[in-house]
Amino acid sequence: MAPAPGRSPRRAPAARRRHDREILTLALPAFGALVAEPLFVMVDSAIVGHLGTSQLAGLGVAAALLTTAVNVFVFLAYATTAAVARRVGAGDLAAALRQGVDGIWLALLLGGAVIATVLPAAPALVNLFGASGTAAPYATTYLRISSLGIPAMLVVLAATGVLRGLQDTRTPLSVAVGGFAANAGLNAALVYGAGLGIAGSAWGTVIAQNGMAAVYLWVVVRGIRRQAAAERQAAAEGGTHSWWAGLRPDAAGIRACARTGLPLLVRTVSLRAVLMIATAVAARLGDTAIAAHQITLTVWSLLAFALDAIAIAGQAIIGRCLGADDPEGARAACRRMIEWGVACGVVLGLLVALSRPLIGPMFSSDPAVRSALTSALLVVAVSQPLCGVVFILDGVLMGAGDGPYLAWSMLVTLAVFAPAALAVPAIGAGLTVLWWAMALMMLTRLVALWLRARSGRWVVTGAAR
């Protein structure tokens, strides 16, 4: 059959290649930056572990609390990416930078509120997590000091979203690698060289995080100055142009960022609730089950980084296409990224299935733990193609600014998962069945996200949704 008039038979393959290049350009650095983040905790654990078991236990409790306090605000990155990308697509770089600055101010305000909560409540939070009497003082010390770095951590999230929205994932990778290296060096110097113990590890992390935030702020300020210079030149204005105006807090803009981020906060808290319920149920199944569950969850989280990198590319690309009033481009990018998600899910699933005999001995010498782990990892392997599509559609809808739907769909998912997971010990089932409940959770998310994607209601064009 002859091609339709005005259309080239090579147009579709060319478009796919263009999408592939763009996805790779954005996703590969994003993956590197995502992997660098948990390395902060790993370095702290490796250094503090040599101080003693009580110190390491204290670090474990404090790190869990700190990670939770920061990760619930991950919407600062996601919402900012989508909003900035839309304005970039609309050709309004000044508004894109303004949107980013509003997100950074919101991060600072939230960071201050978290510090005001954590500092006085640190001992109670540590006890709530069940720290032992010997570990609690170390956990409290680490949590109080490291909480001083929370505003910087949240600024890093927001500024990362700004750069992703500007279609730049290389700078966040460079900053993450530099921050990781600085954190490792500072921790070693302060813990052992200065003899500060676990407090030195906390101070090293605070300094490294503030350094990362400073670099990001410098990048954003440089962008604002360049934009101001370009506008002055285009308008042929004389005198000086106050680029400082672009850095001032704007109450209306900050409130708009908070409203946009609230649904994503609900989504994130719901997802965290799923993971907490799964861990609590595994703990009720016994020591062997909880040990195998933690290893399985670690593998699952690592695989999620790879898929989330493609989702991050989706946020940036979809937001830009919709901002540029290109709904067909957004749909085409969505289709191609779904293909990527399925392909990556199949590959990751095969890797997990084939490496199951090797993963167990890496983490445990207990035959019972290895046996439980092998069965649970098989469920993880089988569900990876499904996970691939879920992560991609999640990123697409985030890029489209479809936060309210994501919030409601995740609440529905939590309502489906919770009774299924809580029934596992009630019916005398084991860890494998719990991970089938996790697969059910992902299937529920897939159905909800797929229905939304098929409806086309997420395709709303313009510089703002």
Short mmCIF file of C-alpha atoms in Angstrom, two decimals:
data_model
loop_
_atom_site.label_atom_id
_atom_site.label_comp_id
_atom_site.label_asym_id
_atom_site.label_seq_id
_atom_site.Cartn_x
_atom_site.Cartn_y
_atom_site.Cartn_z
CA MET A 1 0.00 0.00 0.00
CA ALA A 2 1.33 3.42 -0.94
CA PRO A 3 2.08 5.83 1.89
CA ALA A 4 -0.45 8.53 2.63
CA PRO A 5 0.10 11.79 0.77
CA GLY A 6 2.55 14.10 2.44
CA ARG A 7 3.87 11.39 4.76
CA SER A 8 7.23 9.70 4.52
CA PRO A 9 7.39 5.92 5.13
CA ARG A 10 10.49 6.64 7.18
CA ARG A 11 8.81 9.18 9.40
CA ALA A 12 7.73 6.74 12.14
CA PRO A 13 11.12 4.99 12.47
CA ALA A 14 12.84 8.37 12.47
CA ALA A 15 10.51 9.61 15.20
CA ARG A 16 11.20 6.49 17.27
CA ARG A 17 14.94 6.98 16.90
CA ARG A 18 14.58 10.59 17.97
CA HIS A 19 12.58 9.55 21.03
CA ASP A 20 15.13 6.83 21.82
CA ARG A 21 18.03 9.28 21.72
CA GLU A 22 16.20 11.75 23.91
CA ILE A 23 15.14 9.09 26.44
CA LEU A 24 18.70 7.77 26.69
CA THR A 25 20.16 11.27 26.97
CA LEU A 26 17.91 12.05 29.93
CA ALA A 27 17.55 8.62 31.55
CA LEU A 28 21.17 7.47 31.79
CA PRO A 29 22.44 10.46 33.84
CA ALA A 30 19.22 10.36 35.89
CA PHE A 31 19.91 6.72 36.77
CA GLY A 32 23.42 7.60 37.89
CA ALA A 33 22.11 10.39 40.12
CA LEU A 34 19.45 8.12 41.61
CA VAL A 35 21.98 5.43 42.46
CA ALA A 36 24.34 8.00 44.02
CA GLU A 37 21.72 9.06 46.57
CA PRO A 38 21.59 5.83 48.64
CA LEU A 39 25.38 5.68 48.55
CA PHE A 40 25.41 8.49 51.15
CA VAL A 41 23.86 6.14 53.70
CA MET A 42 26.09 3.26 52.61
CA VAL A 43 29.23 5.34 53.16
CA ASP A 44 27.98 6.46 56.56
CA SER A 45 27.25 2.84 57.49
CA ALA A 46 30.66 1.61 56.36
CA ILE A 47 32.50 4.29 58.36
CA VAL A 48 30.32 4.26 61.47
CA GLY A 49 30.22 0.45 61.50
CA HIS A 50 33.85 0.38 62.62
CA LEU A 51 32.99 2.45 65.69
CA GLY A 52 30.85 -0.32 67.18
CA THR A 53 27.56 -2.17 66.93
CA SER A 54 25.64 0.34 69.06
CA GLN A 55 26.77 3.23 66.88
CA LEU A 56 25.79 1.36 63.71
CA ALA A 57 22.40 0.46 65.17
CA GLY A 58 21.86 4.10 66.11
CA LEU A 59 22.77 5.18 62.61
CA GLY A 60 20.30 2.68 61.16
CA VAL A 61 17.40 4.11 63.15
CA ALA A 62 18.36 7.74 62.52
CA ALA A 63 18.94 7.16 58.80
CA ALA A 64 15.50 5.55 58.44
CA LEU A 65 13.86 8.54 60.14
CA LEU A 66 15.88 11.03 58.10
CA THR A 67 15.14 9.27 54.81
CA THR A 68 11.43 9.23 55.59
CA ALA A 69 11.44 12.93 56.54
CA VAL A 70 13.04 13.83 53.20
CA ASN A 71 11.42 11.33 50.83
CA VAL A 72 7.85 12.37 51.65
CA PHE A 73 8.73 15.69 49.99
CA VAL A 74 9.99 14.13 46.77
CA PHE A 75 7.12 15.98 45.08
CA LEU A 76 9.44 19.00 45.16
CA ALA A 77 11.39 17.33 42.35
CA TYR A 78 8.47 15.76 40.49
CA ALA A 79 6.10 18.74 40.48
CA THR A 80 8.87 21.20 39.65
CA THR A 81 10.07 19.06 36.73
CA ALA A 82 6.62 19.03 35.13
CA ALA A 83 5.90 22.73 35.71
CA VAL A 84 9.30 23.91 34.45
CA ALA A 85 9.21 21.58 31.42
CA ARG A 86 5.82 22.96 30.37
CA ARG A 87 7.14 26.52 30.36
CA VAL A 88 10.25 25.44 28.49
CA GLY A 89 8.02 23.85 25.88
CA ALA A 90 6.00 27.05 25.67
CA GLY A 91 9.24 28.95 24.97
CA ASP A 92 9.10 30.99 28.17
CA LEU A 93 12.43 30.33 29.86
CA ALA A 94 12.00 33.26 32.27
CA ALA A 95 8.73 31.80 33.60
CA ALA A 96 10.36 28.37 33.81
CA LEU A 97 13.14 29.75 36.01
CA ARG A 98 10.63 31.70 38.07
CA GLN A 99 8.69 28.49 38.65
CA GLY A 100 11.89 26.79 39.76
CA VAL A 101 12.72 29.57 42.22
CA ASP A 102 9.24 29.27 43.76
CA GLY A 103 9.86 25.55 44.25
CA ILE A 104 13.20 26.24 45.93
CA TRP A 105 11.61 28.74 48.34
CA LEU A 106 8.95 26.18 49.19
CA ALA A 107 11.72 23.66 49.89
CA LEU A 108 13.41 26.09 52.29
CA LEU A 109 10.15 26.76 54.14
CA LEU A 110 9.36 23.06 54.47
CA GLY A 111 12.93 22.35 55.56
CA GLY A 112 12.67 24.91 58.34
CA ALA A 113 9.40 23.36 59.51
CA VAL A 114 10.94 19.88 59.57
CA ILE A 115 13.94 21.10 61.61
CA ALA A 116 11.59 22.76 64.10
CA THR A 117 9.78 19.42 64.48
CA VAL A 118 12.71 17.00 64.52
CA LEU A 119 15.12 18.80 66.87
CA PRO A 120 12.91 18.73 69.98
CA ALA A 121 11.21 15.43 69.06
CA ALA A 122 14.38 13.46 68.21
CA PRO A 123 14.49 11.35 71.42
CA ALA A 124 10.79 10.48 71.14
CA LEU A 125 11.11 9.58 67.44
CA VAL A 126 14.08 7.33 68.15
CA ASN A 127 12.18 5.55 70.93
CA LEU A 128 9.15 5.19 68.66
CA PHE A 129 11.32 3.25 66.22
CA GLY A 130 12.31 0.89 68.99
CA ALA A 131 15.99 1.75 69.35
CA SER A 132 17.74 -0.11 72.16
CA GLY A 133 18.97 1.68 75.25
CA THR A 134 22.56 1.56 74.03
CA ALA A 135 21.77 2.67 70.47
CA ALA A 136 19.27 5.43 71.31
CA PRO A 137 21.81 8.10 72.36
CA TYR A 138 23.78 7.64 69.14
CA ALA A 139 20.60 7.72 67.06
CA THR A 140 19.45 10.92 68.77
CA THR A 141 22.83 12.61 68.24
CA TYR A 142 22.95 11.68 64.55
CA LEU A 143 19.33 12.64 63.92
CA ARG A 144 19.60 16.06 65.58
CA ILE A 145 22.78 17.04 63.75
CA SER A 146 21.77 15.62 60.37
CA SER A 147 18.36 17.33 60.56
CA LEU A 148 20.23 20.62 60.10
CA GLY A 149 20.91 19.48 56.54
CA ILE A 150 17.25 18.81 55.70
CA PRO A 151 16.62 22.26 54.14
CA ALA A 152 19.63 21.66 51.88
CA MET A 153 18.34 18.18 50.99
CA LEU A 154 14.96 19.61 50.04
CA VAL A 155 16.60 22.39 48.01
CA VAL A 156 18.53 19.69 46.17
CA LEU A 157 15.23 17.95 45.36
CA ALA A 158 13.61 21.15 44.07
CA ALA A 159 16.67 22.29 42.11
CA THR A 160 17.03 18.83 40.59
CA GLY A 161 13.46 19.22 39.37
CA VAL A 162 14.33 22.59 37.85
CA LEU A 163 17.21 21.15 35.85
CA ARG A 164 15.25 18.09 34.77
CA GLY A 165 12.50 20.42 33.55
CA LEU A 166 15.17 22.30 31.60
CA GLN A 167 16.01 18.91 30.00
CA ASP A 168 19.32 18.70 31.89
CA THR A 169 20.02 15.50 33.84
CA ARG A 170 23.81 15.66 33.45
CA THR A 171 24.32 18.44 35.98
CA PRO A 172 22.41 16.57 38.73
CA LEU A 173 24.60 13.53 38.04
CA SER A 174 27.78 15.62 38.37
CA VAL A 175 26.54 17.21 41.59
CA ALA A 176 25.51 13.84 43.03
CA VAL A 177 28.91 12.28 42.27
CA GLY A 178 30.72 15.30 43.75
CA GLY A 179 28.51 15.22 46.83
CA PHE A 180 29.12 11.51 47.32
CA ALA A 181 32.90 11.99 47.12
CA ALA A 182 32.80 14.96 49.52
CA ASN A 183 30.60 13.04 51.94
CA ALA A 184 33.00 10.09 52.01
CA GLY A 185 36.07 12.28 52.57
CA LEU A 186 34.43 14.46 55.21
CA ASN A 187 33.06 11.51 57.14
CA ALA A 188 36.40 9.76 57.29
CA ALA A 189 38.16 12.98 58.36
CA LEU A 190 35.61 13.99 61.00
CA VAL A 191 34.85 10.53 62.42
CA TYR A 192 38.45 9.31 62.73
CA GLY A 193 40.73 12.27 62.04
CA ALA A 194 38.90 14.69 64.33
CA GLY A 195 37.69 11.94 66.66
CA LEU A 196 34.05 13.12 66.60
CA GLY A 197 32.59 9.64 66.29
CA ILE A 198 29.03 9.35 64.99
CA ALA A 199 28.58 13.13 65.33
CA GLY A 200 31.39 13.56 62.79
CA SER A 201 29.51 11.38 60.31
CA ALA A 202 26.40 13.52 60.75
CA TRP A 203 28.33 16.77 60.32
CA GLY A 204 30.06 15.39 57.22
CA THR A 205 26.69 14.63 55.63
CA VAL A 206 25.31 18.07 56.57
CA ILE A 207 28.31 19.83 55.02
CA ALA A 208 28.15 17.72 51.86
CA GLN A 209 24.41 18.31 51.43
CA ASN A 210 24.79 22.06 51.92
CA GLY A 211 27.62 22.06 49.39
CA MET A 212 25.38 20.31 46.86
CA ALA A 213 22.59 22.81 47.51
CA ALA A 214 25.03 25.70 47.04
CA VAL A 215 26.12 24.33 43.66
CA TYR A 216 22.52 23.95 42.53
CA LEU A 217 21.68 27.49 43.65
CA TRP A 218 24.69 28.81 41.75
CA VAL A 219 23.49 27.03 38.60
CA VAL A 220 19.97 28.47 38.96
CA VAL A 221 21.25 31.99 39.70
CA ARG A 222 23.54 31.80 36.68
CA GLY A 223 20.56 30.84 34.52
CA ILE A 224 18.52 33.76 35.84
CA ARG A 225 21.36 36.22 35.22
CA ARG A 226 21.80 34.97 31.66
CA GLN A 227 18.07 35.24 31.02
CA ALA A 228 18.00 38.77 32.42
CA ALA A 229 20.93 39.74 30.20
CA ALA A 230 19.20 38.25 27.16
CA GLU A 231 15.99 40.14 27.90
CA ARG A 232 17.90 43.39 28.39
CA GLN A 233 19.69 42.93 25.10
CA ALA A 234 16.49 42.03 23.25
CA ALA A 235 14.76 45.13 24.60
CA ALA A 236 17.83 47.28 23.93
CA GLU A 237 17.52 48.70 27.42
CA GLY A 238 20.18 50.84 28.93
CA GLY A 239 21.46 50.81 32.47
CA THR A 240 21.34 47.82 34.73
CA HIS A 241 18.70 45.16 34.95
CA SER A 242 17.86 43.85 38.42
CA TRP A 243 18.16 40.09 38.05
CA TRP A 244 17.74 39.88 41.83
CA ALA A 245 14.02 40.31 41.28
CA GLY A 246 13.94 36.80 39.86
CA LEU A 247 15.18 35.40 43.19
CA ARG A 248 12.73 37.08 45.50
CA PRO A 249 10.11 34.88 47.19
CA ASP A 250 6.69 35.22 45.61
CA ALA A 251 3.91 34.21 47.99
CA ALA A 252 1.44 33.43 45.22
CA GLY A 253 3.98 31.31 43.34
CA ILE A 254 4.97 29.41 46.48
CA ARG A 255 1.31 28.70 47.29
CA ALA A 256 0.78 27.47 43.72
CA CYS A 257 3.75 25.11 44.07
CA ALA A 258 2.33 23.79 47.34
CA ARG A 259 -1.10 23.21 45.78
CA THR A 260 0.47 21.36 42.85
CA GLY A 261 2.64 19.27 45.12
CA LEU A 262 -0.05 18.29 47.64
CA PRO A 263 -1.58 15.49 45.51
CA LEU A 264 1.89 14.08 44.86
CA LEU A 265 2.55 14.19 48.60
CA VAL A 266 -0.58 12.08 49.12
CA ARG A 267 0.65 9.67 46.45
CA THR A 268 4.09 9.39 48.03
CA VAL A 269 2.77 8.88 51.58
CA SER A 270 0.40 6.19 50.29
CA LEU A 271 3.27 4.40 48.57
CA ARG A 272 5.40 4.62 51.73
CA ALA A 273 2.46 3.16 53.65
CA VAL A 274 2.43 0.18 51.28
CA LEU A 275 6.11 -0.50 51.94
CA MET A 276 5.71 -0.07 55.70
CA ILE A 277 2.75 -2.47 55.79
CA ALA A 278 4.73 -5.03 53.79
CA THR A 279 7.67 -4.79 56.20
CA ALA A 280 5.40 -5.01 59.26
CA VAL A 281 3.69 -8.12 57.87
CA ALA A 282 7.04 -9.72 57.05
CA ALA A 283 8.17 -9.07 60.62
CA ARG A 284 5.12 -10.95 61.90
CA LEU A 285 6.10 -13.93 59.76
CA GLY A 286 9.32 -14.43 61.74
CA ASP A 287 13.02 -13.58 61.67
CA THR A 288 13.70 -15.65 58.56
CA ALA A 289 10.90 -13.97 56.63
CA ILE A 290 11.86 -10.42 57.63
CA ALA A 291 15.51 -11.06 56.75
CA ALA A 292 14.59 -12.42 53.32
CA HIS A 293 12.05 -9.62 52.83
CA GLN A 294 14.63 -6.91 53.48
CA ILE A 295 16.97 -8.43 50.91
CA THR A 296 14.14 -8.79 48.39
CA LEU A 297 13.06 -5.21 49.00
CA THR A 298 16.64 -4.04 48.45
CA VAL A 299 16.76 -5.80 45.07
CA TRP A 300 13.30 -4.47 44.16
CA SER A 301 14.38 -0.92 45.04
CA LEU A 302 17.52 -1.20 42.92
CA LEU A 303 15.44 -2.32 39.93
CA ALA A 304 13.07 0.58 40.61
CA PHE A 305 15.96 3.04 40.16
CA ALA A 306 16.51 1.81 36.61
CA LEU A 307 12.83 2.09 35.73
CA ASP A 308 12.43 5.41 37.55
CA ALA A 309 15.21 6.89 35.42
CA ILE A 310 13.06 6.35 32.32
CA ALA A 311 10.07 7.78 34.18
CA ILE A 312 12.10 10.91 34.96
CA ALA A 313 12.85 11.27 31.26
CA GLY A 314 9.12 10.91 30.69
CA GLN A 315 8.31 13.73 33.11
CA ALA A 316 10.63 16.11 31.27
CA ILE A 317 9.64 15.11 27.73
CA ILE A 318 5.87 14.98 28.30
CA GLY A 319 5.86 18.30 30.13
CA ARG A 320 7.81 19.98 27.34
CA CYS A 321 5.58 18.54 24.60
CA LEU A 322 2.38 19.64 26.32
CA GLY A 323 3.83 23.09 27.00
CA ALA A 324 4.70 23.35 23.29
CA ASP A 325 1.05 22.55 22.38
CA ASP A 326 2.12 19.25 20.82
CA PRO A 327 -0.38 16.64 22.05
CA GLU A 328 0.53 14.17 19.29
CA GLY A 329 4.19 14.43 20.25
CA ALA A 330 3.25 13.74 23.88
CA ARG A 331 1.20 10.68 22.90
CA ALA A 332 3.97 9.37 20.64
CA ALA A 333 6.55 9.83 23.39
CA CYS A 334 4.24 8.06 25.84
CA ARG A 335 3.85 5.07 23.51
CA ARG A 336 7.57 4.81 22.93
CA MET A 337 8.40 5.03 26.63
CA ILE A 338 5.87 2.29 27.41
CA GLU A 339 7.75 0.10 24.93
CA TRP A 340 10.94 0.99 26.75
CA GLY A 341 9.34 0.12 30.09
CA VAL A 342 8.19 -3.29 28.89
CA ALA A 343 11.58 -4.07 27.31
CA CYS A 344 13.54 -2.97 30.39
CA GLY A 345 11.16 -4.88 32.64
CA VAL A 346 11.67 -8.09 30.65
CA VAL A 347 15.46 -7.70 30.73
CA LEU A 348 15.54 -6.91 34.46
CA GLY A 349 13.17 -9.79 35.20
CA LEU A 350 15.38 -12.25 33.33
CA LEU A 351 18.47 -10.95 35.14
CA VAL A 352 16.82 -11.45 38.53
CA ALA A 353 15.51 -14.92 37.62
CA LEU A 354 18.93 -16.07 36.40
CA SER A 355 20.88 -14.54 39.28
CA ARG A 356 18.68 -15.84 42.09
CA PRO A 357 21.17 -18.59 43.07
CA LEU A 358 23.89 -15.95 43.41
CA ILE A 359 21.94 -13.26 45.27
CA GLY A 360 21.21 -15.37 48.36
CA PRO A 361 24.85 -16.17 49.27
CA MET A 362 25.75 -12.49 48.80
CA PHE A 363 23.49 -11.45 51.67
CA SER A 364 23.04 -14.44 53.98
CA SER A 365 24.60 -17.77 54.97
CA ASP A 366 21.33 -19.04 56.49
CA PRO A 367 19.82 -21.80 54.28
CA ALA A 368 16.30 -20.93 55.44
CA VAL A 369 16.74 -17.26 54.46
CA ARG A 370 18.17 -18.28 51.08
CA SER A 371 15.21 -20.58 50.41
CA ALA A 372 12.65 -17.92 51.25
CA LEU A 373 14.61 -15.37 49.24
CA THR A 374 14.73 -17.53 46.12
CA SER A 375 10.94 -17.87 45.98
CA ALA A 376 10.29 -14.19 46.68
CA LEU A 377 12.81 -13.10 44.02
CA LEU A 378 10.99 -15.23 41.46
CA VAL A 379 7.85 -13.16 42.08
CA VAL A 380 9.92 -9.98 41.67
CA ALA A 381 11.33 -11.30 38.39
CA VAL A 382 7.91 -12.23 36.98
CA SER A 383 6.40 -8.85 37.88
CA GLN A 384 9.16 -6.66 36.38
CA PRO A 385 7.51 -6.12 32.95
CA LEU A 386 4.39 -4.97 34.80
CA CYS A 387 6.53 -2.68 36.99
CA GLY A 388 8.14 -1.23 33.88
CA VAL A 389 4.82 -0.02 32.49
CA VAL A 390 3.68 1.28 35.91
CA PHE A 391 6.78 3.39 36.41
CA ILE A 392 6.56 4.83 32.90
CA LEU A 393 2.88 5.75 33.13
CA ASP A 394 3.50 7.24 36.57
CA GLY A 395 6.18 9.47 35.03
CA VAL A 396 4.00 10.39 32.06
CA LEU A 397 1.11 11.51 34.26
CA MET A 398 3.47 13.41 36.54
CA GLY A 399 4.91 15.18 33.50
CA ALA A 400 1.37 16.06 32.47
CA GLY A 401 0.68 17.55 35.91
CA ASP A 402 -2.03 14.97 36.58
CA GLY A 403 -1.29 14.85 40.31
CA PRO A 404 -4.87 14.58 41.64
CA TYR A 405 -5.51 11.41 39.65
CA LEU A 406 -2.20 9.93 40.82
CA ALA A 407 -3.18 10.64 44.43
CA TRP A 408 -6.60 9.01 44.15
CA SER A 409 -5.29 5.99 42.24
CA MET A 410 -2.60 5.40 44.88
CA LEU A 411 -5.17 5.62 47.68
CA VAL A 412 -7.24 2.99 45.86
CA THR A 413 -4.12 0.87 45.47
CA LEU A 414 -3.41 1.13 49.19
CA ALA A 415 -7.00 0.09 49.93
CA VAL A 416 -6.55 -3.02 47.75
CA PHE A 417 -3.09 -3.91 49.04
CA ALA A 418 -3.59 -3.47 52.80
CA PRO A 419 -6.21 -6.22 53.34
CA ALA A 420 -4.40 -8.57 50.95
CA ALA A 421 -1.11 -8.14 52.82
CA LEU A 422 -2.65 -8.32 56.30
CA ALA A 423 -4.39 -11.56 55.32
CA VAL A 424 -1.05 -13.29 54.65
CA PRO A 425 -0.25 -14.21 58.28
CA ALA A 426 -3.95 -14.76 59.03
CA ILE A 427 -4.17 -17.58 56.49
CA GLY A 428 -0.82 -19.04 57.50
CA ALA A 429 0.92 -18.07 54.25
CA GLY A 430 4.55 -17.04 53.93
CA LEU A 431 6.82 -14.46 52.35
CA THR A 432 6.18 -15.58 48.77
CA VAL A 433 2.46 -14.87 49.14
CA LEU A 434 3.29 -11.46 50.64
CA TRP A 435 5.27 -10.63 47.51
CA TRP A 436 2.39 -11.81 45.35
CA ALA A 437 0.38 -9.19 47.27
CA MET A 438 3.06 -6.69 46.23
CA ALA A 439 2.54 -7.84 42.63
CA LEU A 440 -1.20 -7.30 43.10
CA MET A 441 -0.42 -3.78 44.28
CA MET A 442 1.52 -3.10 41.09
CA LEU A 443 -1.24 -4.66 38.97
CA THR A 444 -3.80 -2.37 40.61
CA ARG A 445 -1.60 0.63 39.83
CA LEU A 446 -1.23 -0.58 36.25
CA VAL A 447 -4.98 -0.83 35.70
CA ALA A 448 -5.60 2.63 37.16
CA LEU A 449 -2.78 4.30 35.23
CA TRP A 450 -3.57 2.48 31.97
CA LEU A 451 -7.22 3.57 32.10
CA ARG A 452 -6.12 7.17 32.58
CA ALA A 453 -3.57 6.98 29.77
CA ARG A 454 -6.14 5.47 27.39
CA SER A 455 -8.72 8.13 28.26
CA GLY A 456 -6.48 10.94 27.01
CA ARG A 457 -7.69 13.25 29.80
CA TRP A 458 -4.09 13.81 30.87
CA VAL A 459 -3.35 15.54 27.55
CA VAL A 460 -3.83 19.18 28.59
CA THR A 461 -1.65 21.59 26.63
CA GLY A 462 -0.36 25.04 27.55
CA ALA A 463 2.30 26.65 29.70
CA ALA A 464 0.29 25.73 32.82
CA ARG A 465 -2.22 22.96 33.43
#
